[in-house]
PDB file of C-alpha atoms in Angstrom:
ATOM      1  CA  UNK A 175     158.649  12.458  40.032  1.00 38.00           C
ATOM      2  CA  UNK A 176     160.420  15.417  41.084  1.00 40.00           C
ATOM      3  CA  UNK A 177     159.636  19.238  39.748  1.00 41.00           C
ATOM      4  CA  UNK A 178     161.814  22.284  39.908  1.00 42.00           C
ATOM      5  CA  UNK A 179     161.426  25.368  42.383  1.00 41.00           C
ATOM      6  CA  UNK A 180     159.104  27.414  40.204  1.00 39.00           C
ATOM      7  CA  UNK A 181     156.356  27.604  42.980  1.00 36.00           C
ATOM      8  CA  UNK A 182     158.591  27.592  46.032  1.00 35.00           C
ATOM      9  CA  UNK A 183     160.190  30.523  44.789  1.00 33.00           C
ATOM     10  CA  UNK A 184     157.036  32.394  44.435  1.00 32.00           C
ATOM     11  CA  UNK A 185     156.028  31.660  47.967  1.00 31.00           C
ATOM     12  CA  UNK A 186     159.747  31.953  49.211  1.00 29.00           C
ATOM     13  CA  UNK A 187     159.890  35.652  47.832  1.00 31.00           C
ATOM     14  CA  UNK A 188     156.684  36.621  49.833  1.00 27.00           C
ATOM     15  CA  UNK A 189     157.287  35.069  53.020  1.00 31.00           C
ATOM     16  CA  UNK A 190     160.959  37.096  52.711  1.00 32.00           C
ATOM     17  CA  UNK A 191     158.851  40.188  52.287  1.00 35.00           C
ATOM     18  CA  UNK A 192     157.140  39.505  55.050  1.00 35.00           C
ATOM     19  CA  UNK A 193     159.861  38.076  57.095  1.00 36.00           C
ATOM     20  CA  UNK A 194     161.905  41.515  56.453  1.00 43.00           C
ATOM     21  CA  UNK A 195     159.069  44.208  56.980  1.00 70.00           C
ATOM     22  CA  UNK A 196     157.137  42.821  60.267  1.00 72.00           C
ATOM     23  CA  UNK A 197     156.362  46.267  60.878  1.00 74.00           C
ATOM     24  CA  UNK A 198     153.605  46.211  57.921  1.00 85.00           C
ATOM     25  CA  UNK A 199     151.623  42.987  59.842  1.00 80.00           C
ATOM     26  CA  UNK A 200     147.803  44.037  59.747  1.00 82.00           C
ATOM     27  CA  UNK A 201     148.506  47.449  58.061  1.00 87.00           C
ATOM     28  CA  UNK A 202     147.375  49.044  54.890  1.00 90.00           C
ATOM     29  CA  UNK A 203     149.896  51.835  53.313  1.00 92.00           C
ATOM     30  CA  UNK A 204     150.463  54.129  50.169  1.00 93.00           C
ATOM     31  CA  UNK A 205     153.932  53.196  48.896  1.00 93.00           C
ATOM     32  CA  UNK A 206     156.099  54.909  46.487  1.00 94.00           C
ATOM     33  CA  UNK A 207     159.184  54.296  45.166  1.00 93.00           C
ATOM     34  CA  UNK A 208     162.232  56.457  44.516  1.00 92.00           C
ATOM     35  CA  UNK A 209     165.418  56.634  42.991  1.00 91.00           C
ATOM     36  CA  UNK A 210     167.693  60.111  42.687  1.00 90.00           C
ATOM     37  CA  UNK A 211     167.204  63.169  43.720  1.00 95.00           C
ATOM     38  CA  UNK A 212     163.769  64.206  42.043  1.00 92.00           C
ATOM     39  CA  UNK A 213     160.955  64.546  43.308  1.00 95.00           C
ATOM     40  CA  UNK A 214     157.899  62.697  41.163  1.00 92.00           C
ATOM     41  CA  UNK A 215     154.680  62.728  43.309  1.00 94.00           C
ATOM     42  CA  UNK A 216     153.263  64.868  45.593  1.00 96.00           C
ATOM     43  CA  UNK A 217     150.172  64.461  47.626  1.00 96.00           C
ATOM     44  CA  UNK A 218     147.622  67.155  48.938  1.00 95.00           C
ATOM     45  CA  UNK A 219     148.581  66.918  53.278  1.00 96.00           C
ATOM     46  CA  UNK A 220     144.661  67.610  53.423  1.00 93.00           C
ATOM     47  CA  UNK A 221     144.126  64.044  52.522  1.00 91.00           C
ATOM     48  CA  UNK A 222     146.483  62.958  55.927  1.00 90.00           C
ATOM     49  CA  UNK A 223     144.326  61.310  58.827  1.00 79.00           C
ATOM     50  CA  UNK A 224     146.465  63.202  61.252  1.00 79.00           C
ATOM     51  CA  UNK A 225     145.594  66.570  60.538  1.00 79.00           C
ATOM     52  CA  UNK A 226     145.075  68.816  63.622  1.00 79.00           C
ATOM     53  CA  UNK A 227     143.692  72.574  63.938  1.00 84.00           C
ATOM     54  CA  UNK A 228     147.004  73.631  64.598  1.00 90.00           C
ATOM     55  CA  UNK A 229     149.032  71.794  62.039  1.00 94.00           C
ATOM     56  CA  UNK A 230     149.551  68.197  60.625  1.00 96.00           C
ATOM     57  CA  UNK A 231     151.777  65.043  60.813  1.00 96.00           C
ATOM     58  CA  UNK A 232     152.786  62.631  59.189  1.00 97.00           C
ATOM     59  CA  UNK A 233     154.074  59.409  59.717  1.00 96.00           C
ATOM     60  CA  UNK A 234     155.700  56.999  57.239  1.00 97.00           C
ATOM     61  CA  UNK A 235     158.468  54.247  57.236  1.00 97.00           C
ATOM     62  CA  UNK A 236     161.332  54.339  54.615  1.00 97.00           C
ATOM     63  CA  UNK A 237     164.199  51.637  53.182  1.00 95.00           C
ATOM     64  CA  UNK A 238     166.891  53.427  51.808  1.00 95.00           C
ATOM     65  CA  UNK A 239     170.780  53.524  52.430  1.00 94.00           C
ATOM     66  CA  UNK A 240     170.939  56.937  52.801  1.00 97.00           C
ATOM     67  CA  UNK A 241     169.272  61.047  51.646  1.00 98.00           C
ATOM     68  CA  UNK A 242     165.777  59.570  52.468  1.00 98.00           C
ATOM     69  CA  UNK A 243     164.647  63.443  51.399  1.00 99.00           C
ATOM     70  CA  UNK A 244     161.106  64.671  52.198  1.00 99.00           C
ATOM     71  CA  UNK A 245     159.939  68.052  50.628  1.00 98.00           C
ATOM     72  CA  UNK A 246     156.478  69.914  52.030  1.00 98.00           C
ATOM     73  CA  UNK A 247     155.639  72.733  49.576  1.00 97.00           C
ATOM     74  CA  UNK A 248     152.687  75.218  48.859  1.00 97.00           C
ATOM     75  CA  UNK A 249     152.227  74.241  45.154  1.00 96.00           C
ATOM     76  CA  UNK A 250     152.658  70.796  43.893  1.00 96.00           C
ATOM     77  CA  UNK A 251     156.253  70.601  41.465  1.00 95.00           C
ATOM     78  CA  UNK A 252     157.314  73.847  42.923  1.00 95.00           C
ATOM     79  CA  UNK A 253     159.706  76.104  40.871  1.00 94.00           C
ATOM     80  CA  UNK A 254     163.356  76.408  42.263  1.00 90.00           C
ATOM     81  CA  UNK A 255     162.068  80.218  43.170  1.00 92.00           C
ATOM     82  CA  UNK A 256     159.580  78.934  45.135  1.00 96.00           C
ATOM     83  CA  UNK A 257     160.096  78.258  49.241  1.00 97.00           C
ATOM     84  CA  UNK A 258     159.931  75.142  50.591  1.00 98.00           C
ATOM     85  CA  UNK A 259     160.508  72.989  53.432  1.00 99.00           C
ATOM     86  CA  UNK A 260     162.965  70.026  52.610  1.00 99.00           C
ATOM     87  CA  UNK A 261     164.142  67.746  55.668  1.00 99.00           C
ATOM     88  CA  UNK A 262     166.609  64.744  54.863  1.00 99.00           C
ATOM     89  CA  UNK A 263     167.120  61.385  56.883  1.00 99.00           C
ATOM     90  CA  UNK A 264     170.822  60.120  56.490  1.00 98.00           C
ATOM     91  CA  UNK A 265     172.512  62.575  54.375  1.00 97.00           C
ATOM     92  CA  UNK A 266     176.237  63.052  53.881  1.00 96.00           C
ATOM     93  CA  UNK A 267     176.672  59.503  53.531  1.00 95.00           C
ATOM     94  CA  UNK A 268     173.809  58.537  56.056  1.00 97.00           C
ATOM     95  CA  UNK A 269     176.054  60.337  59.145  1.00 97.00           C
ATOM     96  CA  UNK A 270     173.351  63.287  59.637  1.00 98.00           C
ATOM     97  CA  UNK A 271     170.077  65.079  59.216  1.00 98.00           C
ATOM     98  CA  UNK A 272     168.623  68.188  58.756  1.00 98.00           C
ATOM     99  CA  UNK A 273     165.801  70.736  57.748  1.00 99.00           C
ATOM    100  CA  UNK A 274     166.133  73.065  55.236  1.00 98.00           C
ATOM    101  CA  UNK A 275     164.292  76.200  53.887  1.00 98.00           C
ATOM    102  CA  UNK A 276     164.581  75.621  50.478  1.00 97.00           C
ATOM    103  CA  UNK A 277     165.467  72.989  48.408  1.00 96.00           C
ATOM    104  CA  UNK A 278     168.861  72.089  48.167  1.00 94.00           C
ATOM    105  CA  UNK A 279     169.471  75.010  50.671  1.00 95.00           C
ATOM    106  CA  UNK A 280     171.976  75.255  53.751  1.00 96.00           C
ATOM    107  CA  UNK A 281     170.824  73.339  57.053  1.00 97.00           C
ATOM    108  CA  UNK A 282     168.623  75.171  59.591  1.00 98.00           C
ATOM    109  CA  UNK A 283     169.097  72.623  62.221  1.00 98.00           C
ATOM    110  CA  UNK A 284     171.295  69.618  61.845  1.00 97.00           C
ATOM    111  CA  UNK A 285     171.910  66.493  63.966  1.00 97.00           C
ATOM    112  CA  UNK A 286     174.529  63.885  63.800  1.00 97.00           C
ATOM    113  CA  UNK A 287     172.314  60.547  62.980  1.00 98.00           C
ATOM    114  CA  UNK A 288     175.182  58.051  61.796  1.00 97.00           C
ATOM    115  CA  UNK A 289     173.035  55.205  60.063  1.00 97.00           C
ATOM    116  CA  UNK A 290     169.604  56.507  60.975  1.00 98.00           C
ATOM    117  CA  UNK A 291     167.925  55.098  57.960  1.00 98.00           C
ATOM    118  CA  UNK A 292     168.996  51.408  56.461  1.00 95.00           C
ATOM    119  CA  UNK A 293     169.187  50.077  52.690  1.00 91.00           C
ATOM    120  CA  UNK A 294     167.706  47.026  54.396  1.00 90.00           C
ATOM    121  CA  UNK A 295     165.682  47.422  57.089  1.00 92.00           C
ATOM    122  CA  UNK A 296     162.663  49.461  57.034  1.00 94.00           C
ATOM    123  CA  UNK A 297     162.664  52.103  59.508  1.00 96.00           C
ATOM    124  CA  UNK A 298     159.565  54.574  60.982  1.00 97.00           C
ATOM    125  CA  UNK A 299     159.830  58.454  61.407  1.00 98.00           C
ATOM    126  CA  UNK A 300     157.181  61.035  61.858  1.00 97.00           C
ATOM    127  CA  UNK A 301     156.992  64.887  61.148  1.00 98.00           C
ATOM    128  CA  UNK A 302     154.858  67.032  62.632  1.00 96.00           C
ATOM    129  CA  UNK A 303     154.455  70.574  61.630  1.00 97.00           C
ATOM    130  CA  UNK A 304     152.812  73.339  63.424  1.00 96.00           C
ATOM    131  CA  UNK A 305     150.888  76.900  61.572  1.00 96.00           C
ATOM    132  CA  UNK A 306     153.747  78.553  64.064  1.00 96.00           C
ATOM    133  CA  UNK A 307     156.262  77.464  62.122  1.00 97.00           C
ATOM    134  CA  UNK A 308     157.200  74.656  64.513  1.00 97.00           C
ATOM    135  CA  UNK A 309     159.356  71.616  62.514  1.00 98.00           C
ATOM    136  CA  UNK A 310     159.596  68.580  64.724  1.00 98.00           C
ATOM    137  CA  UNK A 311     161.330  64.899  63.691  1.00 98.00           C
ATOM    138  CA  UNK A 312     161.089  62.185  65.705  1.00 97.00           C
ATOM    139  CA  UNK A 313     161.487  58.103  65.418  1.00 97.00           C
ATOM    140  CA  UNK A 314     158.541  56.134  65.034  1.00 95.00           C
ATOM    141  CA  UNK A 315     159.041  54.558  68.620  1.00 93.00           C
ATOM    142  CA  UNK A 316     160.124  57.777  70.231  1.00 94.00           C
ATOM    143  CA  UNK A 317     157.769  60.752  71.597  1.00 93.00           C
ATOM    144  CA  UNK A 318     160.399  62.701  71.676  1.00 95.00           C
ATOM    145  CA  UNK A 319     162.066  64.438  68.674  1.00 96.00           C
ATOM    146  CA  UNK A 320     165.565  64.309  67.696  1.00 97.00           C
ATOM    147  CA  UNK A 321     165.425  67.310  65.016  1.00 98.00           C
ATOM    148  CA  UNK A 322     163.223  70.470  65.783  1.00 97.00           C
ATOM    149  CA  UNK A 323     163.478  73.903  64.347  1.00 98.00           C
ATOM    150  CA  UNK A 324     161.078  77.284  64.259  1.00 98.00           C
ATOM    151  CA  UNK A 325     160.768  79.356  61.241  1.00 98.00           C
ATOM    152  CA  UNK A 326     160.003  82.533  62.129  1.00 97.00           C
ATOM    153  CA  UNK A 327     158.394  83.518  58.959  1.00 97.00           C
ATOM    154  CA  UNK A 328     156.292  80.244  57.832  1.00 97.00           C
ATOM    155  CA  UNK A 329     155.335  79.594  54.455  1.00 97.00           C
ATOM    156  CA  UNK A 330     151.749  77.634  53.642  1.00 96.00           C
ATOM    157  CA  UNK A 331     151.684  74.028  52.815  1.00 97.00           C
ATOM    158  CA  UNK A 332     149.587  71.840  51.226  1.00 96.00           C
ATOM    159  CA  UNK A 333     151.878  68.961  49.278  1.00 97.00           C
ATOM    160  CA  UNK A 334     154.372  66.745  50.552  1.00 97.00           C
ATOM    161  CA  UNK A 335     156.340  64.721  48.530  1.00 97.00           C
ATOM    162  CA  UNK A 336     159.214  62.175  48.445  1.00 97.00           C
ATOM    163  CA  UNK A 337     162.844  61.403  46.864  1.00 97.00           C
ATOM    164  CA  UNK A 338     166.301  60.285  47.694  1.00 96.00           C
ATOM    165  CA  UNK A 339     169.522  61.177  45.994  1.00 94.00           C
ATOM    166  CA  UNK A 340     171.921  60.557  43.163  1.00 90.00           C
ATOM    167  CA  UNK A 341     171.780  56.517  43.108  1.00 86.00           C
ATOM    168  CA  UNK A 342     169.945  56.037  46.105  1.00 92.00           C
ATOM    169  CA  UNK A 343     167.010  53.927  45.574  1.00 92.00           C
ATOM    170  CA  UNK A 344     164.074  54.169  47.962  1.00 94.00           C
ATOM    171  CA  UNK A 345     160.963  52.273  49.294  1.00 94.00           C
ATOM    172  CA  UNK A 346     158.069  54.915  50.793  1.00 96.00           C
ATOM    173  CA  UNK A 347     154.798  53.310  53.184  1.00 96.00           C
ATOM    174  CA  UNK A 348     152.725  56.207  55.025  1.00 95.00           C
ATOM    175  CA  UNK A 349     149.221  57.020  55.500  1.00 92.00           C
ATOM    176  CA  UNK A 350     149.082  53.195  57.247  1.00 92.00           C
ATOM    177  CA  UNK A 351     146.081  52.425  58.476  1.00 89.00           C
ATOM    178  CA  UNK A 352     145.200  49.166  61.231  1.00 85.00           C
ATOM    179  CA  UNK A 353     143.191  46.392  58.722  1.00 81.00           C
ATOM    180  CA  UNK A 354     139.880  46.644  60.628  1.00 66.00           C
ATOM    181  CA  UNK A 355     138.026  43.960  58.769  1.00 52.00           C
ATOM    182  CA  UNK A 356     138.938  41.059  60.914  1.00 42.00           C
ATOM    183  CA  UNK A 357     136.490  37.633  61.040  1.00 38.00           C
ATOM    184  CA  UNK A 358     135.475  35.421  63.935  1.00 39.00           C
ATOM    185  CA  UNK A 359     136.818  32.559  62.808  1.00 41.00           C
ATOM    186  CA  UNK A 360     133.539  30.520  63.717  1.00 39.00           C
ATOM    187  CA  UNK A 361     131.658  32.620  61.212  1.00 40.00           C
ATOM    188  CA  UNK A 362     134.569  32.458  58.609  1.00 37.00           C
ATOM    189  CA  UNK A 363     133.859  30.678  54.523  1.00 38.00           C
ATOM    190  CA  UNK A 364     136.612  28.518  53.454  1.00 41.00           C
ATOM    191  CA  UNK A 365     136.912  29.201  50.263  1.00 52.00           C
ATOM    192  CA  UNK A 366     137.946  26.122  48.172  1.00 68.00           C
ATOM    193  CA  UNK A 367     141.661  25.815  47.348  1.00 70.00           C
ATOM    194  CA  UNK A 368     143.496  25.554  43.644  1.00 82.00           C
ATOM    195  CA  UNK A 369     145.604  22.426  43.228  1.00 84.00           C
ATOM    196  CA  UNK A 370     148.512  24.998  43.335  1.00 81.00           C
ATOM    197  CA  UNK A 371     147.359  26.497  46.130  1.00 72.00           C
ATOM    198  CA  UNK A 372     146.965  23.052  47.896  1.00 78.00           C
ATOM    199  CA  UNK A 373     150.584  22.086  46.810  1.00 80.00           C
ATOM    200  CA  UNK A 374     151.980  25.465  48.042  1.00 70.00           C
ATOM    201  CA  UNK A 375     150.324  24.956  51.462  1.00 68.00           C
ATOM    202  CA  UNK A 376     151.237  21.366  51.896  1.00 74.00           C
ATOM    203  CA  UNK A 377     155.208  21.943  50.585  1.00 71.00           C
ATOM    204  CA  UNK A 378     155.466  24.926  52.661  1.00 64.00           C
ATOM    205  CA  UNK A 379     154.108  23.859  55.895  1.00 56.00           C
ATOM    206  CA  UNK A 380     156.868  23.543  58.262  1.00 55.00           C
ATOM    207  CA  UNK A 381     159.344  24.245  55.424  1.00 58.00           C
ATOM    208  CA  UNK A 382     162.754  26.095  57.182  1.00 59.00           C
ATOM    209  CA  UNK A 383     164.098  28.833  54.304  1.00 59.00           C
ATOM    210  CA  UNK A 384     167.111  28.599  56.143  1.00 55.00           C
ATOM    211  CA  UNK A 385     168.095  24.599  56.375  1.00 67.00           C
ATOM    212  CA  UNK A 386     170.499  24.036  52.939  1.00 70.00           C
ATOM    213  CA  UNK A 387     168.273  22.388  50.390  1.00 72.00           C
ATOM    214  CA  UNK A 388     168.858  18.282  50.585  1.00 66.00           C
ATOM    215  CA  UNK A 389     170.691  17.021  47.843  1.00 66.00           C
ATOM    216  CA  UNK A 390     171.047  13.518  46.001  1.00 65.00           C
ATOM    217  CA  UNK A 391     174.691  13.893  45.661  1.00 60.00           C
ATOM    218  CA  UNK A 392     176.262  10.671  46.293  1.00 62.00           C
ATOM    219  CA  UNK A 393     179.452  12.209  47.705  1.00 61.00           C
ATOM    220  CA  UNK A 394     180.818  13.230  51.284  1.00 59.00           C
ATOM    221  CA  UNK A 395     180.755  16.779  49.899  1.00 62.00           C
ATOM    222  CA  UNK A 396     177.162  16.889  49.404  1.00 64.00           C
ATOM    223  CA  UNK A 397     177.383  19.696  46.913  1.00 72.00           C
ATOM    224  CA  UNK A 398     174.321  21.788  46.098  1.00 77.00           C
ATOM    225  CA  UNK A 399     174.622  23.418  42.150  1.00 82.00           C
ATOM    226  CA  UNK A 400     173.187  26.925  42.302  1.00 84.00           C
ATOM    227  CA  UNK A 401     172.905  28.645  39.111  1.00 87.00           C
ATOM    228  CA  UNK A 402     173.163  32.347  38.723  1.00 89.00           C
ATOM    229  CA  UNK A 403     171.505  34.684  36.236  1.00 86.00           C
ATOM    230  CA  UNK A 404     173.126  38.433  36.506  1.00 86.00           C
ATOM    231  CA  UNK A 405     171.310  41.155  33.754  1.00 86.00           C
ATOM    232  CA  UNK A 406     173.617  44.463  34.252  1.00 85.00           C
ATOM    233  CA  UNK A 407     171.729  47.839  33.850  1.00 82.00           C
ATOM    234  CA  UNK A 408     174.366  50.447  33.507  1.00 83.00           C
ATOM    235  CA  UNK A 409     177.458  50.607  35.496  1.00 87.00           C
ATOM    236  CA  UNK A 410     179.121  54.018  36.983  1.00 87.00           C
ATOM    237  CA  UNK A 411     182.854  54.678  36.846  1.00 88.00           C
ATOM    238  CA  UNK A 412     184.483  56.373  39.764  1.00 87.00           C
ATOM    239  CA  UNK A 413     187.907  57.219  38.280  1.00 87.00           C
ATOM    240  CA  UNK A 414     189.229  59.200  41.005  1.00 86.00           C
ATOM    241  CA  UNK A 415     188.312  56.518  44.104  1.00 85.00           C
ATOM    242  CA  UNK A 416     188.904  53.689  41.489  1.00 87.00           C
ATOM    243  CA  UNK A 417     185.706  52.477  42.357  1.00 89.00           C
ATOM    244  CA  UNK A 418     183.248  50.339  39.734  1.00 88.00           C
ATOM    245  CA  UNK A 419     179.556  50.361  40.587  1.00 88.00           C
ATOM    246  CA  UNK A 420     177.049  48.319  38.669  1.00 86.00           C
ATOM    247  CA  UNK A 421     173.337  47.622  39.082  1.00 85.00           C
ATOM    248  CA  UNK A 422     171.159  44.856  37.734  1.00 85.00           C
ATOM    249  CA  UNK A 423     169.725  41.795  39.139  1.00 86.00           C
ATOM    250  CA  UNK A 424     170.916  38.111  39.906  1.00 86.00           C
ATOM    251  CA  UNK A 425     168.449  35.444  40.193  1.00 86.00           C
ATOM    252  CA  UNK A 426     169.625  32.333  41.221  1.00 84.00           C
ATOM    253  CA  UNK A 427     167.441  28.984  41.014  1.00 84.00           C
ATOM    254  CA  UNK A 428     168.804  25.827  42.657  1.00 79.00           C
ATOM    255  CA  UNK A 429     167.027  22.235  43.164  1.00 80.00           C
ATOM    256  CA  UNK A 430     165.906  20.981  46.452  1.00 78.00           C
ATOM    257  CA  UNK A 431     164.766  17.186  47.190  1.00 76.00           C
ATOM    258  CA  UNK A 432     162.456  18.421  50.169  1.00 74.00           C
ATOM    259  CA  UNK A 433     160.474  19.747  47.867  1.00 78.00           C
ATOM    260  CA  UNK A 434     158.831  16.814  45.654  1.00 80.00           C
ATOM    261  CA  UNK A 435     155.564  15.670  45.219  1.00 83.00           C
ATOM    262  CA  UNK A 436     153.650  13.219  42.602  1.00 85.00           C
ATOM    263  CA  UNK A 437     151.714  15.231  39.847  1.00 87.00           C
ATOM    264  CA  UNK A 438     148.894  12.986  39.563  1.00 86.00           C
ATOM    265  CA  UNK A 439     147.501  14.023  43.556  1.00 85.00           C
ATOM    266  CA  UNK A 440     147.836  17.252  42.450  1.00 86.00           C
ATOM    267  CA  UNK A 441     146.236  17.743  38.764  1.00 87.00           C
ATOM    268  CA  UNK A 442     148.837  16.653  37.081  1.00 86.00           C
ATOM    269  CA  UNK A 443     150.958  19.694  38.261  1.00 82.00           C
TER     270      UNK A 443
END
């Protein structure tokens, strides 16, 4: 008897996740999301593992296609009076960066960074930030930084907080830490498995994501029917580039003869 996708897609979706953000393995982050230019959460920098005498750093990873924006204040939802720090990742169309003194403000420093942050891949920065009034912004795998500016007069911080710009969705991680709970594998419990989670494993085992599904199509063509589900959320009119964006989702859901099994070894599912 065959069954449809519903539980390969499930496992599909997280081994995707996985697949695309290798950079998480054996890690354990805050994440936040963000879309426009607002900024919606801010957390106390006391509350950072890498805080130092002389200042504090922090390190995160960010998906976004462009204005990743990062904003270090001395009040939490500071008033547009107030001074800040604000550095972007990727702005003016992801071709530079900068750190400003004040939100929205001109650019103390600025860099040309053409595509330094990615609406697909995540990428790692860090800041570090010195009671001097020393601004430094580096890549995760560099010691070096590539942005790095002194204010003369520095302002106290104690919040940090995250956003990206006008229809520019973003995906946050910092404060990662290593998972540290690791067991021998002598002295580990199996814990029973569900009938699901028994069909899952033995479906999935040595299942390639990337092989076209096998079809019973009798033909040369060997056609596979994909069906496509598209739910619009608003759409944005650019009348003077002629341009038409829209966002929503697609789902798609297709059937795939690797992937049958008999109900009654697996209760019935």
């Amino acid at each position: 008897m065959e069954r449809l996708l519903c539980i390969f897609l499930v496992a599909s979706v997280i081994q995707c996740a996985t697949a695309a953000d290798p950079s998480l393995k054996d890690l354990t982050c805050h994440e936040e999301f963000t879309f426009g230019y607002s900024y919606r959460n801010y957390h106390r920098i006391s509350e950072l593992t890498t805080n130092r005498t002389d200042g504090f750093r922090l390190d995160f990873k960010v998906r976004a296609g462009s204005n990743a924006h990062i904003s270090f204040a001395e009040n939490a939802y500071p008033s547009a009076r107030d001074i800040v720090y604000e550095i972007v990742l990727g702005a003016g169309r992801n071709t530079y960066s900068d750190i400003r003194r004040g939100r929205g403000q001109a650019s103390k420093v600025k860099e040309p960074t053409l595509n330094i942050v990615s609406s697909t891949d995540l990428r790692g920065f860090w800041i570090t930030i010195h009671n001097d009034g020393r601004i430094l912004v580096g890549k995760e795998e560099d010691d070096l930084p590539f942005l790095m500016w002194r204010d003369p007069n520095p302002i106290r911080l104690n919040f940090f907080a995250f956003s990206t710009w006008k229809d520019v969705y973003g995906k946050w991680y910092y404060s990662c830490k290593k998972n540290e709970s690791k067991v021998e594998e002598d002295d580990a419990y199996e814990q029973p498995l569900t009938m699901t989670e028994k069909l899952r494993r033995n479906l999935l085992i040595g299942y390639d994501p990337y092989i076209a599904p096998q079809t019973n199509d009798s033909s040369d063509l060997k056609r596979t029917m994909v069906y496509a589900h598209v739910s619009t959320f608003h759409v944005n009119l650019d009348e003077q580039r002629s341009i038409l964006n829209v966002h929503g989702t697609m789902s798609l859901s297709w059937r795939d003869e690797k992937l049958r099994w008999s109900p009654d070894d697996y209760g019935n599912l």
